[in-house]
Amino acid sequence: MATRLAAAGGPPGRLGRMTEQQKTPHDLPDVSGLSIGILGGTGDQGKGLARRFAMAGHRVTIGSRKAERAREAAEELGAGLPVSGAENAAAAGESDIVIIAVPWEGHRATLESLRAELDGKIVVDCVNPLGFEKGKGAYALDVEEGSAAEQAAAVLTGSRVVAAFHHVSAKLLLDPEVERMELDVLVLGNDREATDLVQALAGRIPGMRGVYGGRLHNARQVEAFTANLISINRRYKAHAGLRITDV
């Protein structure tokens, strides 16, 4: 099941008549050789992304506060995949691009402890600040900086922070019977080169596409929308994602 959002700019019938050149305003970079570190990679979301990027041929390092736990998570993904485990600092330092997938409660502290290792790198934040209330479900939390991604940018002043991968189902990422992830990933950031790279990275996973979603100050509503998707999934027993039409 996918939630479809119609882009502005004309009726749906125009979609089939648009040329590829019109739909793609610029070429995305080749990211096939990039190594990826995933901090918080022992959780389902991080581990699922590690699996999919490794299947696409990327060298992936799962990071955790404890190296042994990270290595165990890498082993769980199966032999033959280019995935290893290491303590967070090592995973961040040895990777070309780093994805932050830690629980919200440890978000700031984790980033503050890794400023040096993340300096100069593109850092992709996919953390959703959510709370859960019995009988009411998930809801978005207020963040002083505006969003988790903006908090990351405030802490990591020497990094290029991009927000992405918020609405990807961990269950589908880990399911060996799911060959294609049929959804779009909203990519937000203030650095055009960095958002282009993350869009291209999303496209390395079969069925997935990265779509530019605005500057970093727009990350708040993207993170918060995860609460709506959780409600959709519970009501319809689904693993809903997004598809952006007419783009």
Short mmCIF file of C-alpha atoms in Angstrom, two decimals:
data_model
loop_
_atom_site.label_atom_id
_atom_site.label_comp_id
_atom_site.label_asym_id
_atom_site.label_seq_id
_atom_site.Cartn_x
_atom_site.Cartn_y
_atom_site.Cartn_z
CA MET A 1 0.00 0.00 0.00
CA ALA A 2 1.33 3.46 -0.88
CA THR A 3 0.17 6.93 0.02
CA ARG A 4 0.26 9.01 -3.16
CA LEU A 5 0.86 12.75 -3.11
CA ALA A 6 0.09 14.68 -6.28
CA ALA A 7 2.73 17.24 -7.23
CA ALA A 8 1.62 20.69 -8.37
CA GLY A 9 1.88 21.63 -12.02
CA GLY A 10 -0.93 20.12 -14.04
CA PRO A 11 -3.51 17.37 -14.31
CA PRO A 12 -2.57 13.68 -13.86
CA GLY A 13 -3.03 13.05 -17.58
CA ARG A 14 0.06 15.12 -18.34
CA LEU A 15 2.26 12.54 -16.62
CA GLY A 16 2.45 10.15 -19.55
CA ARG A 17 3.41 12.88 -22.02
CA MET A 18 6.41 14.23 -20.14
CA THR A 19 9.81 13.29 -21.54
CA GLU A 20 12.60 11.83 -19.42
CA GLN A 21 14.67 14.97 -20.03
CA GLN A 22 11.84 17.15 -18.70
CA LYS A 23 11.39 14.93 -15.65
CA THR A 24 15.10 14.82 -14.77
CA PRO A 25 16.46 18.38 -14.52
CA HIS A 26 20.00 17.20 -13.88
CA ASP A 27 21.99 14.00 -13.69
CA LEU A 28 22.59 12.38 -10.33
CA PRO A 29 26.14 11.30 -9.42
CA ASP A 30 27.53 7.79 -9.57
CA VAL A 31 27.60 6.58 -5.98
CA SER A 32 28.27 2.90 -6.63
CA GLY A 33 31.69 2.94 -4.95
CA LEU A 34 30.71 4.68 -1.72
CA SER A 35 31.08 2.92 1.61
CA ILE A 36 28.27 3.43 4.12
CA GLY A 37 28.31 3.53 7.91
CA ILE A 38 25.02 3.08 9.75
CA LEU A 39 25.01 4.25 13.36
CA GLY A 40 22.25 2.49 15.23
CA GLY A 41 22.55 -0.30 12.72
CA THR A 42 21.67 -2.96 15.27
CA GLY A 43 18.02 -1.85 15.23
CA ASP A 44 15.64 -3.13 12.58
CA GLN A 45 15.65 0.07 10.52
CA GLY A 46 19.41 0.39 10.44
CA LYS A 47 19.94 -3.31 9.90
CA GLY A 48 17.40 -3.33 7.07
CA LEU A 49 19.11 -0.43 5.30
CA ALA A 50 22.46 -2.16 5.79
CA ARG A 51 21.10 -5.28 4.15
CA ARG A 52 19.68 -3.47 1.13
CA PHE A 53 22.76 -1.32 0.50
CA ALA A 54 25.03 -4.35 0.87
CA MET A 55 22.87 -6.23 -1.64
CA ALA A 56 23.39 -3.26 -3.99
CA GLY A 57 27.16 -3.76 -3.71
CA HIS A 58 28.12 -1.15 -1.12
CA ARG A 59 30.54 -1.91 1.69
CA VAL A 60 28.53 -1.30 4.85
CA THR A 61 29.70 -0.95 8.43
CA ILE A 62 27.10 -1.31 11.17
CA GLY A 63 27.88 0.87 14.16
CA SER A 64 26.90 0.42 17.79
CA ARG A 65 28.09 1.58 21.20
CA LYS A 66 29.44 -1.96 21.61
CA ALA A 67 31.51 -3.44 18.79
CA GLU A 68 30.47 -6.99 19.68
CA ARG A 69 26.80 -6.16 19.30
CA ALA A 70 27.51 -4.52 15.93
CA ARG A 71 29.39 -7.59 14.71
CA GLU A 72 26.52 -9.84 15.80
CA ALA A 73 24.06 -7.69 13.83
CA ALA A 74 26.27 -7.92 10.74
CA GLU A 75 26.46 -11.70 11.07
CA GLU A 76 22.67 -11.92 11.34
CA LEU A 77 22.38 -10.51 7.82
CA GLY A 78 24.09 -13.60 6.44
CA ALA A 79 27.35 -14.58 4.86
CA GLY A 80 28.31 -13.23 1.47
CA LEU A 81 27.19 -9.65 2.04
CA PRO A 82 29.88 -6.92 2.42
CA VAL A 83 28.71 -5.97 5.92
CA SER A 84 30.86 -5.67 9.03
CA GLY A 85 30.30 -4.36 12.54
CA ALA A 86 32.29 -1.91 14.63
CA GLU A 87 32.02 0.56 17.49
CA ASN A 88 30.27 3.78 16.42
CA ALA A 89 33.40 5.90 16.15
CA ALA A 90 35.14 3.37 13.91
CA ALA A 91 32.06 2.91 11.73
CA ALA A 92 31.73 6.67 11.28
CA GLY A 93 35.41 7.29 10.66
CA GLU A 94 35.95 4.61 8.02
CA SER A 95 32.81 5.28 5.92
CA ASP A 96 32.30 7.73 3.05
CA ILE A 97 28.75 8.53 4.09
CA VAL A 98 27.09 7.95 7.45
CA ILE A 99 23.41 7.24 8.20
CA ILE A 100 22.07 8.07 11.66
CA ALA A 101 19.45 5.52 12.71
CA VAL A 102 19.75 5.66 16.49
CA PRO A 103 16.73 5.92 18.83
CA TRP A 104 15.58 9.49 19.34
CA GLU A 105 16.40 9.34 23.04
CA GLY A 106 20.11 8.91 22.26
CA HIS A 107 20.25 11.13 19.18
CA ARG A 108 21.95 14.25 20.52
CA ALA A 109 24.38 12.41 22.80
CA THR A 110 25.48 10.08 20.00
CA LEU A 111 26.14 12.95 17.61
CA GLU A 112 27.96 15.03 20.21
CA SER A 113 30.31 12.11 20.91
CA LEU A 114 31.16 11.71 17.21
CA ARG A 115 31.76 15.27 16.03
CA ALA A 116 35.38 14.59 15.11
CA GLU A 117 34.65 11.36 13.20
CA LEU A 118 31.76 12.96 11.28
CA ASP A 119 33.53 16.21 10.45
CA GLY A 120 33.56 16.86 6.71
CA LYS A 121 31.21 13.96 5.93
CA ILE A 122 27.71 13.80 4.50
CA VAL A 123 25.50 12.65 7.37
CA VAL A 124 22.04 11.29 6.59
CA ASP A 125 19.59 11.57 9.48
CA CYS A 126 16.55 9.25 9.35
CA VAL A 127 15.50 9.60 12.99
CA ASN A 128 11.83 10.29 13.75
CA PRO A 129 11.16 12.02 17.11
CA LEU A 130 7.96 10.23 18.11
CA GLY A 131 6.11 9.48 21.29
CA PHE A 132 3.56 6.72 21.91
CA GLU A 133 0.48 6.96 24.10
CA LYS A 134 -1.66 3.97 24.99
CA GLY A 135 -4.99 4.18 23.24
CA LYS A 136 -3.88 7.07 21.02
CA GLY A 137 -0.88 5.69 19.16
CA ALA A 138 2.12 7.55 17.79
CA TYR A 139 2.50 11.32 17.78
CA ALA A 140 5.24 13.78 16.82
CA LEU A 141 7.40 15.25 19.57
CA ASP A 142 8.44 18.89 19.73
CA VAL A 143 12.15 19.39 19.04
CA GLU A 144 13.88 22.56 20.17
CA GLU A 145 15.80 22.93 16.90
CA GLY A 146 12.70 22.14 14.84
CA SER A 147 13.49 18.56 13.83
CA ALA A 148 15.95 15.75 14.43
CA ALA A 149 17.76 16.68 11.22
CA GLU A 150 18.10 20.30 12.30
CA GLN A 151 19.36 19.15 15.69
CA ALA A 152 21.98 17.09 13.86
CA ALA A 153 23.00 20.12 11.81
CA ALA A 154 23.26 22.24 14.95
CA VAL A 155 25.51 19.67 16.65
CA LEU A 156 27.57 18.65 13.60
CA THR A 157 28.59 22.07 12.35
CA GLY A 158 31.41 20.56 10.28
CA SER A 159 29.19 18.01 8.50
CA ARG A 160 26.73 18.27 5.62
CA VAL A 161 23.46 16.99 7.08
CA VAL A 162 20.72 15.53 4.89
CA ALA A 163 17.34 14.18 6.03
CA ALA A 164 16.11 11.00 4.29
CA PHE A 165 14.79 7.42 4.69
CA HIS A 166 12.16 8.32 7.28
CA HIS A 167 9.25 6.38 5.79
CA VAL A 168 10.88 3.07 4.84
CA SER A 169 9.44 -0.05 6.43
CA ALA A 170 12.04 -1.96 8.44
CA LYS A 171 10.00 -5.13 8.06
CA LEU A 172 10.07 -4.90 4.27
CA LEU A 173 13.77 -4.01 4.22
CA LEU A 174 14.55 -7.21 6.14
CA ASP A 175 12.08 -9.48 4.32
CA PRO A 176 14.00 -11.80 1.92
CA GLU A 177 10.84 -12.31 -0.13
CA VAL A 178 10.59 -8.58 -0.93
CA GLU A 179 12.80 -7.99 -3.95
CA ARG A 180 11.84 -4.36 -4.65
CA MET A 181 11.11 -1.49 -2.28
CA GLU A 182 8.35 0.25 -4.20
CA LEU A 183 8.43 3.73 -2.67
CA ASP A 184 9.92 7.21 -2.91
CA VAL A 185 12.29 8.66 -0.33
CA LEU A 186 12.01 12.37 0.43
CA VAL A 187 15.50 13.91 0.60
CA LEU A 188 15.96 17.28 2.31
CA GLY A 189 19.02 19.44 2.81
CA ASN A 190 20.71 22.78 2.25
CA ASP A 191 23.59 21.44 0.14
CA ARG A 192 22.64 20.57 -3.46
CA GLU A 193 25.61 18.26 -3.98
CA ALA A 194 24.79 16.36 -0.79
CA THR A 195 21.08 15.94 -1.57
CA ASP A 196 21.93 14.79 -5.11
CA LEU A 197 24.24 12.16 -3.68
CA VAL A 198 21.61 10.88 -1.23
CA GLN A 199 18.96 10.81 -3.96
CA ALA A 200 21.31 8.67 -6.03
CA LEU A 201 22.03 6.47 -3.03
CA ALA A 202 18.31 5.81 -2.51
CA GLY A 203 18.08 4.80 -6.15
CA ARG A 204 20.64 2.05 -5.58
CA ILE A 205 17.93 0.00 -3.84
CA PRO A 206 15.67 -1.64 -6.47
CA GLY A 207 12.26 0.01 -6.66
CA MET A 208 13.29 2.96 -4.51
CA ARG A 209 13.69 6.54 -5.72
CA GLY A 210 15.07 9.62 -4.01
CA VAL A 211 13.00 12.80 -4.51
CA TYR A 212 14.18 16.23 -3.41
CA GLY A 213 11.78 17.51 -0.74
CA GLY A 214 13.13 20.93 0.18
CA ARG A 215 15.65 22.48 2.51
CA LEU A 216 16.42 21.15 5.95
CA HIS A 217 13.94 23.43 7.72
CA ASN A 218 11.19 21.38 6.04
CA ALA A 219 12.29 18.18 7.79
CA ARG A 220 9.90 18.65 10.73
CA GLN A 221 6.76 17.67 8.84
CA VAL A 222 8.50 14.81 7.07
CA GLU A 223 9.60 13.30 10.37
CA ALA A 224 6.17 13.91 11.92
CA PHE A 225 4.35 12.24 9.02
CA THR A 226 5.79 8.93 10.19
CA ALA A 227 3.16 8.99 12.95
CA ASN A 228 0.45 9.11 10.28
CA LEU A 229 2.00 6.18 8.45
CA ILE A 230 2.07 4.17 11.68
CA SER A 231 -1.66 4.83 12.07
CA ILE A 232 -2.27 3.78 8.45
CA ASN A 233 -0.28 0.60 8.95
CA ARG A 234 -2.16 -0.34 12.09
CA ARG A 235 -5.60 0.29 10.61
CA TYR A 236 -4.96 -1.49 7.31
CA LYS A 237 -2.38 -4.05 8.48
CA ALA A 238 0.01 -2.66 5.87
CA HIS A 239 3.56 -1.39 5.45
CA ALA A 240 2.71 1.90 3.77
CA GLY A 241 5.18 4.14 2.00
CA LEU A 242 5.07 7.21 -0.22
CA ARG A 243 4.87 7.65 -3.98
CA ILE A 244 5.19 11.16 -5.41
CA THR A 245 3.20 11.54 -8.63
CA ASP A 246 4.01 13.59 -11.74
CA VAL A 247 7.74 13.80 -10.99
#
